[in-house]
PDB file of C-alpha atoms and ligand atoms in Angstrom:
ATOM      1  CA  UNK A   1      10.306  33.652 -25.241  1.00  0.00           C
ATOM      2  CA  UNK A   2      10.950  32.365 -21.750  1.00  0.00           C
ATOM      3  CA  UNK A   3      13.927  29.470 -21.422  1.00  0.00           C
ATOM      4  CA  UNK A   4      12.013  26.694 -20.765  1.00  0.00           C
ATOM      5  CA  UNK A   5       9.597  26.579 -23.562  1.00  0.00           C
ATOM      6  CA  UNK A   6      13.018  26.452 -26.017  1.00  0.00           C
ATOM      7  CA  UNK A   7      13.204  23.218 -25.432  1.00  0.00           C
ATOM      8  CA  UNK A   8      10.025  21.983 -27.349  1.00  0.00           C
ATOM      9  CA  UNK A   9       7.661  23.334 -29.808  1.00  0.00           C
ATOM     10  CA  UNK A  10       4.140  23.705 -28.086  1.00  0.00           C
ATOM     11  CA  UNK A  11       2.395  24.311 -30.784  1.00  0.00           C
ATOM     12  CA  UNK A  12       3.149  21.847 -32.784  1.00  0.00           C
ATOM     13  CA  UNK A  13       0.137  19.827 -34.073  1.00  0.00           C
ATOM     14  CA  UNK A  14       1.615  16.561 -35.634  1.00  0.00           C
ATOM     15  CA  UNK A  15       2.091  13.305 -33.209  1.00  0.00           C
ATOM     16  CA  UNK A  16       3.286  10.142 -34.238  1.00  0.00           C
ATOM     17  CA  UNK A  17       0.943   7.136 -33.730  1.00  0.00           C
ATOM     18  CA  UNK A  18       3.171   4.953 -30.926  1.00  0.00           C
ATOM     19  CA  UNK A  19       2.331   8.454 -28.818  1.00  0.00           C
ATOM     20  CA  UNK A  20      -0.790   8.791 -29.507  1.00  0.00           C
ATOM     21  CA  UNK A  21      -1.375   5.488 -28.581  1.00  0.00           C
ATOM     22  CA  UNK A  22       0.553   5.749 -25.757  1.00  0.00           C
ATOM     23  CA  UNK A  23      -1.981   8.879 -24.546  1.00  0.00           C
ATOM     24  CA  UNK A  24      -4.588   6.737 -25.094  1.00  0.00           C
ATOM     25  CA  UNK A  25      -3.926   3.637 -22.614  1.00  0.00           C
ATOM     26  CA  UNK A  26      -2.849   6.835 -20.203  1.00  0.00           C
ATOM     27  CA  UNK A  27      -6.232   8.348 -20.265  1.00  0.00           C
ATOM     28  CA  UNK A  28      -8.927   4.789 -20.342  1.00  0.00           C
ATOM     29  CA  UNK A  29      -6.975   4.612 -17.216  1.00  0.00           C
ATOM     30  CA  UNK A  30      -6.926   7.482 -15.385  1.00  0.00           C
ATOM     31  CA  UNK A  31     -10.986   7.193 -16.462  1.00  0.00           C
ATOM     32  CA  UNK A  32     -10.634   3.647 -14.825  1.00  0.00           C
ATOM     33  CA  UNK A  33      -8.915   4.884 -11.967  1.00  0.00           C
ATOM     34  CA  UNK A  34     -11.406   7.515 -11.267  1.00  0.00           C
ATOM     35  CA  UNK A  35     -14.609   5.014 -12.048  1.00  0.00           C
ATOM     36  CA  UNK A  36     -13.287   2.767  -9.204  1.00  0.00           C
ATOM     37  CA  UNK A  37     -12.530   5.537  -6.684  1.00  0.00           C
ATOM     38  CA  UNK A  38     -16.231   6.671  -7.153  1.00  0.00           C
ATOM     39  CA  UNK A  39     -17.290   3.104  -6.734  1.00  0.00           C
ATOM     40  CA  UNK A  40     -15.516   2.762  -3.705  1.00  0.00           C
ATOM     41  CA  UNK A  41     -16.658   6.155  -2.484  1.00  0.00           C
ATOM     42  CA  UNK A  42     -20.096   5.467  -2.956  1.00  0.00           C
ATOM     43  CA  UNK A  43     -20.670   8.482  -5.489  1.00  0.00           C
ATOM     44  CA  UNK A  44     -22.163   8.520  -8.548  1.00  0.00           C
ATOM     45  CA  UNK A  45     -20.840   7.725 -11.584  1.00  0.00           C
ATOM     46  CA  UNK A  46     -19.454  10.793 -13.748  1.00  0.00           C
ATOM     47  CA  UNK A  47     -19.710  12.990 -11.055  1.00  0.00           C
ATOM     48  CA  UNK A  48     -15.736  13.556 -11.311  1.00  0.00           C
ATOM     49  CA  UNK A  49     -14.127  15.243 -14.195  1.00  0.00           C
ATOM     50  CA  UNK A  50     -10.723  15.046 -15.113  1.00  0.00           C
ATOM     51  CA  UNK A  51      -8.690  17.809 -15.970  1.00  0.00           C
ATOM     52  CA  UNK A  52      -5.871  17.099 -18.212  1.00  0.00           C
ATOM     53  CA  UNK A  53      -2.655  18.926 -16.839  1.00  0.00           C
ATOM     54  CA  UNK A  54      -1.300  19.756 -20.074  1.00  0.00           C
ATOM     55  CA  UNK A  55       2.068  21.464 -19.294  1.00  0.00           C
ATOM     56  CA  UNK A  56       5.181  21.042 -21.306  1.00  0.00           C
ATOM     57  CA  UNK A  57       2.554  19.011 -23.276  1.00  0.00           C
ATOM     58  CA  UNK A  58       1.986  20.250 -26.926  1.00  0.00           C
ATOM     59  CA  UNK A  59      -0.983  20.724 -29.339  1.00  0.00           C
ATOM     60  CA  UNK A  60      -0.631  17.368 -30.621  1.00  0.00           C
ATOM     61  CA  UNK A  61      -0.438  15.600 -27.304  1.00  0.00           C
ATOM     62  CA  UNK A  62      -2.956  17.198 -25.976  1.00  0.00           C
ATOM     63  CA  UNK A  63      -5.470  16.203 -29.009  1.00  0.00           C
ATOM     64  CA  UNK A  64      -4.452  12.998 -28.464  1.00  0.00           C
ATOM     65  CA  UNK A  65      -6.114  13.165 -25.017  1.00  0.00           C
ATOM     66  CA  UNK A  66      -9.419  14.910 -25.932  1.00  0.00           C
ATOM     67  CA  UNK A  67      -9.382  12.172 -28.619  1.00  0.00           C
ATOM     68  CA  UNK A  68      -9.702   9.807 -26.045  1.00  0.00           C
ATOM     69  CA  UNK A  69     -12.376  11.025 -24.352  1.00  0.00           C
ATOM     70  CA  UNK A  70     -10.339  14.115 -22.165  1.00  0.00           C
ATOM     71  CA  UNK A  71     -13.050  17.281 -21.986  1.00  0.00           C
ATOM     72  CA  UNK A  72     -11.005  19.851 -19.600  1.00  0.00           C
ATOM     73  CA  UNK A  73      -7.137  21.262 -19.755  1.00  0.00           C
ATOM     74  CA  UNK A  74      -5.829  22.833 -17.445  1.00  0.00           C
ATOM     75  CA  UNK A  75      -2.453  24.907 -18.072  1.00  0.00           C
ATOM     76  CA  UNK A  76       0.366  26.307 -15.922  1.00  0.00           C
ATOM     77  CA  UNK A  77       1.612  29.019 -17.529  1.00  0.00           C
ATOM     78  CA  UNK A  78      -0.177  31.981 -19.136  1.00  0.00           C
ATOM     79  CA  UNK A  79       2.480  31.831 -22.062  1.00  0.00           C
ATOM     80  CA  UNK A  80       1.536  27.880 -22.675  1.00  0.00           C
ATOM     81  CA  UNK A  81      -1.837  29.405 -22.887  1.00  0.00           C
ATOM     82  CA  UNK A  82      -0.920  31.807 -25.505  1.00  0.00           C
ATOM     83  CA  UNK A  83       1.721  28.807 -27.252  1.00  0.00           C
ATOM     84  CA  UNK A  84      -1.182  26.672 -27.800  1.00  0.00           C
ATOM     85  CA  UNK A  85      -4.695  28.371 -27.471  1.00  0.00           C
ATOM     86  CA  UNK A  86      -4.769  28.673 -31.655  1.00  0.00           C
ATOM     87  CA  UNK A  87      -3.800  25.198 -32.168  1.00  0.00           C
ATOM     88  CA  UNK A  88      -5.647  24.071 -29.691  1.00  0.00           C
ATOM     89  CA  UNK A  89      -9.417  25.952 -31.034  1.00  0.00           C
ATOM     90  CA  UNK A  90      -8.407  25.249 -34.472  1.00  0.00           C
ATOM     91  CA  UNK A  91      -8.080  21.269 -33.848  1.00  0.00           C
ATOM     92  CA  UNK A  92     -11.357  21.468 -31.826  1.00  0.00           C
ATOM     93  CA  UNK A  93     -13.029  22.858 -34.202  1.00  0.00           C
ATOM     94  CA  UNK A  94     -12.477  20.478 -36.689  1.00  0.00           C
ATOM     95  CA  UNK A  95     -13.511  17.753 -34.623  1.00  0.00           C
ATOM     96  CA  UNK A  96     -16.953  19.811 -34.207  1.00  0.00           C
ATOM     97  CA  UNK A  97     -16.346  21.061 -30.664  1.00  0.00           C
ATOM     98  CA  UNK A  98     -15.582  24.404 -29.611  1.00  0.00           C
ATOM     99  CA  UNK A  99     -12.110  25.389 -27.029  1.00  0.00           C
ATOM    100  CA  UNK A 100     -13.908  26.943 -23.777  1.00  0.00           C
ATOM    101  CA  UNK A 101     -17.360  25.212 -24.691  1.00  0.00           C
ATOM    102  CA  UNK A 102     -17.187  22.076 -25.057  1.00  0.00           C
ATOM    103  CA  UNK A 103     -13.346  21.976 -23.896  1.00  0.00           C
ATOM    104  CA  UNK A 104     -13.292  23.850 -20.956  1.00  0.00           C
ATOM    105  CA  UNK A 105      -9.522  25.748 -20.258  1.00  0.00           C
ATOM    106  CA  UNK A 106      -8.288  26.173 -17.064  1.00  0.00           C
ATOM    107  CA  UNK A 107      -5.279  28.328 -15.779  1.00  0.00           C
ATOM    108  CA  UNK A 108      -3.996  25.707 -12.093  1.00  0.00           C
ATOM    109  CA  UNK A 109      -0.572  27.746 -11.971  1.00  0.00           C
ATOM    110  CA  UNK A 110       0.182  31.038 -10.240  1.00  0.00           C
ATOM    111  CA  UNK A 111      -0.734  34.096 -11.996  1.00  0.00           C
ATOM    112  CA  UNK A 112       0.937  37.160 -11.844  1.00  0.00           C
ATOM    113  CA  UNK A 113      -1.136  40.213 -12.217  1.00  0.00           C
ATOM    114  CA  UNK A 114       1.303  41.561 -15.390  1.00  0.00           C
ATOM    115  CA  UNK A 115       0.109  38.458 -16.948  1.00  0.00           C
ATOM    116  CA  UNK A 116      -3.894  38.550 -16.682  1.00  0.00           C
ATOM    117  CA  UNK A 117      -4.324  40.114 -19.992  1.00  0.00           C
ATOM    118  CA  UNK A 118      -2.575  37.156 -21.953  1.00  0.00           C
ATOM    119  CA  UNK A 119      -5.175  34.722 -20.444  1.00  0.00           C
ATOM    120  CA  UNK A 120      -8.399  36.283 -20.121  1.00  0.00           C
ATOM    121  CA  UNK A 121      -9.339  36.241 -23.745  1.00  0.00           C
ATOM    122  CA  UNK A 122      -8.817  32.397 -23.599  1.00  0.00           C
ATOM    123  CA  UNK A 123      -9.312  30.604 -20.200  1.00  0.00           C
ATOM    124  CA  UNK A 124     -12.837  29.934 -18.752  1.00  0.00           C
ATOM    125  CA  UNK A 125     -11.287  29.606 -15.118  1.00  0.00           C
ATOM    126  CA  UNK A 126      -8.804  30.621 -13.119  1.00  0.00           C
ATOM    127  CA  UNK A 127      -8.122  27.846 -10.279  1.00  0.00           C
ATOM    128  CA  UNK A 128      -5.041  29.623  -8.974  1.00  0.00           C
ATOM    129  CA  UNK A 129      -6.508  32.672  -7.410  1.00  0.00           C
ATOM    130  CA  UNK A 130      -5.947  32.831  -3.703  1.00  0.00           C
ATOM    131  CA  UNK A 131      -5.577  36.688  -2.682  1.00  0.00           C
ATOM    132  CA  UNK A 132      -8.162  39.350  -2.569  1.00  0.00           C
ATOM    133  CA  UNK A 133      -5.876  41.844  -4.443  1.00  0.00           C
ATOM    134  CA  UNK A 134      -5.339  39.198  -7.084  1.00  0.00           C
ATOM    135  CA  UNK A 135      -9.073  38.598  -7.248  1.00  0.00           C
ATOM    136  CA  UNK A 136      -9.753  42.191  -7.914  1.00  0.00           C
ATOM    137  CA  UNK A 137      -7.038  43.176 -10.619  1.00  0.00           C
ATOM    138  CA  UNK A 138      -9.086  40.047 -12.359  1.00  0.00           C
ATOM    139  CA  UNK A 139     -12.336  40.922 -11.715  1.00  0.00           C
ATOM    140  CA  UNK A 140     -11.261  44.857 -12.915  1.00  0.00           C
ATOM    141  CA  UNK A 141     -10.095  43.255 -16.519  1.00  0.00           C
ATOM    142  CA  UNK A 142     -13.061  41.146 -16.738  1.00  0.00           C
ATOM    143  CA  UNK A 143     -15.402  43.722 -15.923  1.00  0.00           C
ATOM    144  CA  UNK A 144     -13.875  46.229 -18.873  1.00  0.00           C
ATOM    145  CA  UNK A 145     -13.950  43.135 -21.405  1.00  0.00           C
ATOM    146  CA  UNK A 146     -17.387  43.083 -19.964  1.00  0.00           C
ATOM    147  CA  UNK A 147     -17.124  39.295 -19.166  1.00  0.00           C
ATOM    148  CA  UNK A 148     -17.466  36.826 -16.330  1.00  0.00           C
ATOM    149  CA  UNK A 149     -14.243  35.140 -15.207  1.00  0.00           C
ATOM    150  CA  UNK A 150     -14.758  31.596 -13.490  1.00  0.00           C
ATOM    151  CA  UNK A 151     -12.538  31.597 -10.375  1.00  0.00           C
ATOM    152  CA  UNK A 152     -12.100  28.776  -7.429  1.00  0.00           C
ATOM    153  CA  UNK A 153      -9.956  29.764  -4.333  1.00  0.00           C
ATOM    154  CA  UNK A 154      -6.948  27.774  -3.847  1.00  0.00           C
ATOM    155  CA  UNK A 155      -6.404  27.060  -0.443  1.00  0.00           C
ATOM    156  CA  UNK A 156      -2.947  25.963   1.101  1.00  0.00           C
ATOM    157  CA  UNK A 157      -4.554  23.218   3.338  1.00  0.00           C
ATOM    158  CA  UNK A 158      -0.553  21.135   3.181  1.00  0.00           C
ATOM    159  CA  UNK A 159       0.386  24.492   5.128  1.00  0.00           C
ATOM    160  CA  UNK A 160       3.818  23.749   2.887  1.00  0.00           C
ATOM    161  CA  UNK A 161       6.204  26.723   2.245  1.00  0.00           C
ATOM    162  CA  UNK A 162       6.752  26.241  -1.392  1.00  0.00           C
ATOM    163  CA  UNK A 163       2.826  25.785  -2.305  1.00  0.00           C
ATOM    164  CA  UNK A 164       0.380  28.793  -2.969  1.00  0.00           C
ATOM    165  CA  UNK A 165      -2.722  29.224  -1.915  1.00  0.00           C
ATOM    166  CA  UNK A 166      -4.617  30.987   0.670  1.00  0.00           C
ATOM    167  CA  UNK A 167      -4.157  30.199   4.912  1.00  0.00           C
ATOM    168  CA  UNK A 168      -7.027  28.044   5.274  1.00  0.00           C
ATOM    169  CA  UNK A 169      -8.484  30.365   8.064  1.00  0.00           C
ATOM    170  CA  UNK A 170      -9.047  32.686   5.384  1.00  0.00           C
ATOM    171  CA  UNK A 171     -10.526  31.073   2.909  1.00  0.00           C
ATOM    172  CA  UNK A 172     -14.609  31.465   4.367  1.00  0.00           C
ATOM    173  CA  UNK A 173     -13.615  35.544   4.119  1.00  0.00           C
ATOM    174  CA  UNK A 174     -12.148  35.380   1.048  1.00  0.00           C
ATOM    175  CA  UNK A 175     -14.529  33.400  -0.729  1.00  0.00           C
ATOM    176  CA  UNK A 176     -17.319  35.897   0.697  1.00  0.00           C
ATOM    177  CA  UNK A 177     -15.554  38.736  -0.883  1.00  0.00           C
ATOM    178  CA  UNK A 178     -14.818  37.080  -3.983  1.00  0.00           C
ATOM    179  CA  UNK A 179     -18.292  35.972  -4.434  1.00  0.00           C
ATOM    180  CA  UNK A 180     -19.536  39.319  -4.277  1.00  0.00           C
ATOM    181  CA  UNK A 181     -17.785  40.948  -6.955  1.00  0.00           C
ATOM    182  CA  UNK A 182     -18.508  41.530 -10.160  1.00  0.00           C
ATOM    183  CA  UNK A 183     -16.775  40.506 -13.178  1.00  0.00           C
ATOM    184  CA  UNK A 184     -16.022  36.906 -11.129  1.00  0.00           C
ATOM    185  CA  UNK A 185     -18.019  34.169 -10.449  1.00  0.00           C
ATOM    186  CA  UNK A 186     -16.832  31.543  -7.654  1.00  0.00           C
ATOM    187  CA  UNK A 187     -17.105  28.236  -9.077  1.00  0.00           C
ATOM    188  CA  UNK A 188     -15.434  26.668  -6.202  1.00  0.00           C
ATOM    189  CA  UNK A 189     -12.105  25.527  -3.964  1.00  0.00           C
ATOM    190  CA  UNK A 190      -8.821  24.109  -5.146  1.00  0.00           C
ATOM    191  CA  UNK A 191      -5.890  22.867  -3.343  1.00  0.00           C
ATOM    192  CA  UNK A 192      -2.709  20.863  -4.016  1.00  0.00           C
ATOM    193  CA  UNK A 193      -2.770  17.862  -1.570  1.00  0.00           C
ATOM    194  CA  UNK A 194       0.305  17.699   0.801  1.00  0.00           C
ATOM    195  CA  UNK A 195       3.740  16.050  -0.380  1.00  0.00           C
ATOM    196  CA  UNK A 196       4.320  13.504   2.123  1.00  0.00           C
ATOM    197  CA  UNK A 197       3.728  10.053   1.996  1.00  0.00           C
ATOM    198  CA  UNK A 198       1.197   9.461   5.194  1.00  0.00           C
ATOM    199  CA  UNK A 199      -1.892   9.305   3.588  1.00  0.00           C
ATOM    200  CA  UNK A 200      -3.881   9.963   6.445  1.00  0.00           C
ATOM    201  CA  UNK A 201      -2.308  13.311   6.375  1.00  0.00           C
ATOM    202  CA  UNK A 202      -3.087  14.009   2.548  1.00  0.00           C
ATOM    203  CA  UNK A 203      -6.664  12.461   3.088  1.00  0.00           C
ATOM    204  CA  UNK A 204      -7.445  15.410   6.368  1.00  0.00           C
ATOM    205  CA  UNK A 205      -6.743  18.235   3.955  1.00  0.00           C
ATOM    206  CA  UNK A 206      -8.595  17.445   1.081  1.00  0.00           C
ATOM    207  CA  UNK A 207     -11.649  16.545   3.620  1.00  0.00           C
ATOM    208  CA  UNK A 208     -10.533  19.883   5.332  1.00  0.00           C
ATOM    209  CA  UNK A 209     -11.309  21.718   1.872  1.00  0.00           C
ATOM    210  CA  UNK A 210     -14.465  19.774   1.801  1.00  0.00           C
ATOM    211  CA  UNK A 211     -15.765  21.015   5.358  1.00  0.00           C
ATOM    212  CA  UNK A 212     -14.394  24.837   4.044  1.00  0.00           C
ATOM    213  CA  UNK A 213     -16.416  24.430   0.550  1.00  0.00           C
ATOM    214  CA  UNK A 214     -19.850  23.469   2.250  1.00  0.00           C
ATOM    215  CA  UNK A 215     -19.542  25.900   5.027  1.00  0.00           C
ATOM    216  CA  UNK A 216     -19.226  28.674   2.401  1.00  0.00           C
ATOM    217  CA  UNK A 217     -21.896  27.095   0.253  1.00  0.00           C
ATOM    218  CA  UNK A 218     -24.281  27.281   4.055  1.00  0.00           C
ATOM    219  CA  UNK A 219     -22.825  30.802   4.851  1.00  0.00           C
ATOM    220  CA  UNK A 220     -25.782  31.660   2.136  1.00  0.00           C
ATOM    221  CA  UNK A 221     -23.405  34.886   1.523  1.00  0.00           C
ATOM    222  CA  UNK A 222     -23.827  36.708  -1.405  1.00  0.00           C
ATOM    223  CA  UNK A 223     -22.782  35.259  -4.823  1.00  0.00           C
ATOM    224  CA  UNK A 224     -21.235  31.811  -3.044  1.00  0.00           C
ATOM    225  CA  UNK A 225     -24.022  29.401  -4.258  1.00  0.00           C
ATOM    226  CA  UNK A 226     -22.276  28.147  -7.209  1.00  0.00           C
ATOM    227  CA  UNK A 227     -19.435  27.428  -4.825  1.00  0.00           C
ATOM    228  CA  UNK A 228     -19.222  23.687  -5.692  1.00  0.00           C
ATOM    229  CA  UNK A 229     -16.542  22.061  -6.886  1.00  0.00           C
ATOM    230  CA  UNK A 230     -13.537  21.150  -5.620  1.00  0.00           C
ATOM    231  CA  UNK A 231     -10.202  20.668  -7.328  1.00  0.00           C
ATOM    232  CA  UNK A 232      -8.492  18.466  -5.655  1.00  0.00           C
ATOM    233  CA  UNK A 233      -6.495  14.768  -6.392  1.00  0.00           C
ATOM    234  CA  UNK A 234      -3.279  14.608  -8.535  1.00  0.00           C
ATOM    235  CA  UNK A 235      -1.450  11.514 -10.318  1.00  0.00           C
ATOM    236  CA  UNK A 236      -0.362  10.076  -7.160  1.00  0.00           C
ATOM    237  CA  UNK A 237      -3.217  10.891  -4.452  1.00  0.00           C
ATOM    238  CA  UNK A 238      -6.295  11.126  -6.876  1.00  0.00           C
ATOM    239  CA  UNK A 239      -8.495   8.048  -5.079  1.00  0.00           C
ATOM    240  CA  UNK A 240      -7.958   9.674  -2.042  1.00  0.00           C
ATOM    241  CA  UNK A 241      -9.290  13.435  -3.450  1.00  0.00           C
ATOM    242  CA  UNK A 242     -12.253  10.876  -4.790  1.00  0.00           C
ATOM    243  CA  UNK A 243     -13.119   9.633  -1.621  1.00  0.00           C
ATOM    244  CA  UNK A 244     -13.388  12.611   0.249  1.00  0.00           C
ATOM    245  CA  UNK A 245     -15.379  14.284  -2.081  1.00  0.00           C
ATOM    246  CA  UNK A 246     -13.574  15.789  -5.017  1.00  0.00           C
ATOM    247  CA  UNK A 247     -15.247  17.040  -8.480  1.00  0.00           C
ATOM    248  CA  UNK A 248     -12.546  18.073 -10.682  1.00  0.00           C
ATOM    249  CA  UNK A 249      -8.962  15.809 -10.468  1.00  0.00           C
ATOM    250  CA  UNK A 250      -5.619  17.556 -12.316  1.00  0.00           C
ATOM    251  CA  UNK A 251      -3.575  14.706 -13.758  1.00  0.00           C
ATOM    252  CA  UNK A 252      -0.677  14.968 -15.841  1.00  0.00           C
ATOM    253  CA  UNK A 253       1.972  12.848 -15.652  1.00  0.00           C
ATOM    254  CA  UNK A 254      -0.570   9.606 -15.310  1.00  0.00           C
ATOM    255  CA  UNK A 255      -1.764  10.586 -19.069  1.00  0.00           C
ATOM    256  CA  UNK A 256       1.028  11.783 -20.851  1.00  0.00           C
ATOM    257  CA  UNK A 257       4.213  10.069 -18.925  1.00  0.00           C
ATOM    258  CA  UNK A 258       7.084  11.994 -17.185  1.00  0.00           C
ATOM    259  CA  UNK A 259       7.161  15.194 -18.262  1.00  0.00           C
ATOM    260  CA  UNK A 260       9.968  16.597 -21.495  1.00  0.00           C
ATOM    261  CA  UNK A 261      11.539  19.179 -19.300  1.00  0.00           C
ATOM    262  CA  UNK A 262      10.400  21.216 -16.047  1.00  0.00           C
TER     263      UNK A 262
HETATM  264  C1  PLP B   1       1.261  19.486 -12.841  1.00  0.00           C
HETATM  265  C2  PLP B   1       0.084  19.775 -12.020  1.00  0.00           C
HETATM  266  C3  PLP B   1      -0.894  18.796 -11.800  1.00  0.00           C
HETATM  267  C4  PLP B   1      -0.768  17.375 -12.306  1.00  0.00           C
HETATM  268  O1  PLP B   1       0.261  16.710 -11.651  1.00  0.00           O
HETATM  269  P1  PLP B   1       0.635  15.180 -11.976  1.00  0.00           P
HETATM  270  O2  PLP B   1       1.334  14.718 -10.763  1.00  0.00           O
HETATM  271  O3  PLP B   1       1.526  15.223 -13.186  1.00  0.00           O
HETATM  272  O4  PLP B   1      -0.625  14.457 -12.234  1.00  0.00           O
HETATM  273  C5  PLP B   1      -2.004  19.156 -11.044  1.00  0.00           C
HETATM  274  N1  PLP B   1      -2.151  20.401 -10.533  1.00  0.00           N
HETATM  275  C6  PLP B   1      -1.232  21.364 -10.723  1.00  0.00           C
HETATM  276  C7  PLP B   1      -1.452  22.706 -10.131  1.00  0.00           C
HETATM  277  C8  PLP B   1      -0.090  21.081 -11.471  1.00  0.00           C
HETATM  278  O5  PLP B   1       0.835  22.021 -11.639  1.00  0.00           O
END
């Protein structure tokens, strides 16, 4: 397949017990990490879930997270999707829980609309969707397959070139649209937070997303009530996401180390 995946099997199952360990100490403390930004925060407990960015990671590795105590993935690529999605059910099920159930899987990287066919029969979300015409070519697959498609709006709140994601003055719009069609439902925003180091800066657009997400949820618009969560916080600005109001934070490299290739 593509170049990048030559460099390591994906779907290899087998990981030797230093690693494992290894993705262990990585997880208890992101879980710590997160615990104390909620504490800080003054939110509840558990109301933050972490999704394990599991690209370039394989089956093994990423078993080794859900071992210790990881309950959402979230992949890049719709052919790491397809690499691992049989590995990934398979070893689920044999620890009694089900891949999209009890494991929710999440697509968090750009989607081309050639490629929406490889991930709909596995993926329970799409976090990456942030055009109307992208929106609909979804919601058109979903509604033949006759399913329901979970989708949050990314937003490019950095403004940076190089990210996707919506213009932030039209997200509201967007979401209303998105919200009322079938095939979709709008689970909530997501945004990568800017790539500078003035945290002030990093800490206005995640509370910008914030202010987007509850205006939506007030707009009382047509399918944008379960407009709720918000994916926002990586490895390195995660306690900031926390504090202003994040539900869902996408760490990789903070569980499984730097990462084997690009
Ligand atoms: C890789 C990735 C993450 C996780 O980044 P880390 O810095 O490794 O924690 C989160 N979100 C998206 C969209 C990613 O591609």
């Amino acid at each position: 397949m593509t170049a990048y995946m030559d460099h390591k099997d994906l779907g290899n199952e087998t990981i030797d017990e230093e690693r494992a360990r290894q993705i262990a100490d990585g997880v208890r403390g992101v879980l710590a990490r997160i615990a104390e930004a909620e504490a800080r925060a003054g939110r509840k407990a558990g109301s933050v879930r972490l999704l394990a960015a599991t690209k370039t990671r394989d089956v093994g590795e990423i078993m080794a997270a859900v071992d210790a105590g990881v309950r959402m993935i979230g992949e890049n690529r719709p052919q790491e999707v397809q690499a691992k999605a049989d590995g990934l059910a398979r070893q689920l099920h044999a620890r009694g829980l089900e891949l999209g159930r009890d494991v929710p899987f999440h697509l968090i990287g750009q989607l081309q609309s050639n490629k929406i066919g490889k991930v709909l029969p596995v993926v329970n979300t799409i976090e990456s969707v942030d055009s109307i015409e992208l929106a609909e070519k979804i919601a058109r697959r979903a509604v033949m397959r006759d399913m329901i498609v979970g989708v949050l709006l990314e937003v490019n709140e950095s403004g940076e070139e190089s990210k996707s994601g919506c213009p932030p003055s039209h997200a509201i719009d967007l979401a209303k649209r998105i919200g009322a069609m079938g095939g979709l439902r709008l689970e909530g925003l997501m945004t990568i937070g800017s790539h500078v180091d003035d945290e002030a800066r990093i800490r206005d657009c995640f509370a910008r997303l914030r202010r987007t997400r509850d205006q939506i949820l007030a707009s009382g618009a047509e399918g944008v009530d379960g407009c709720v969560e918000l994916s926002m916080g990586m490895t390195h600005d995660m306690g900031i996401a926390i504090e202003e109001g994040s539900t869902i934070v996408r760490v990789g490299t903070a569980i499984f180390g730097p990462r084997a290739f690009i």
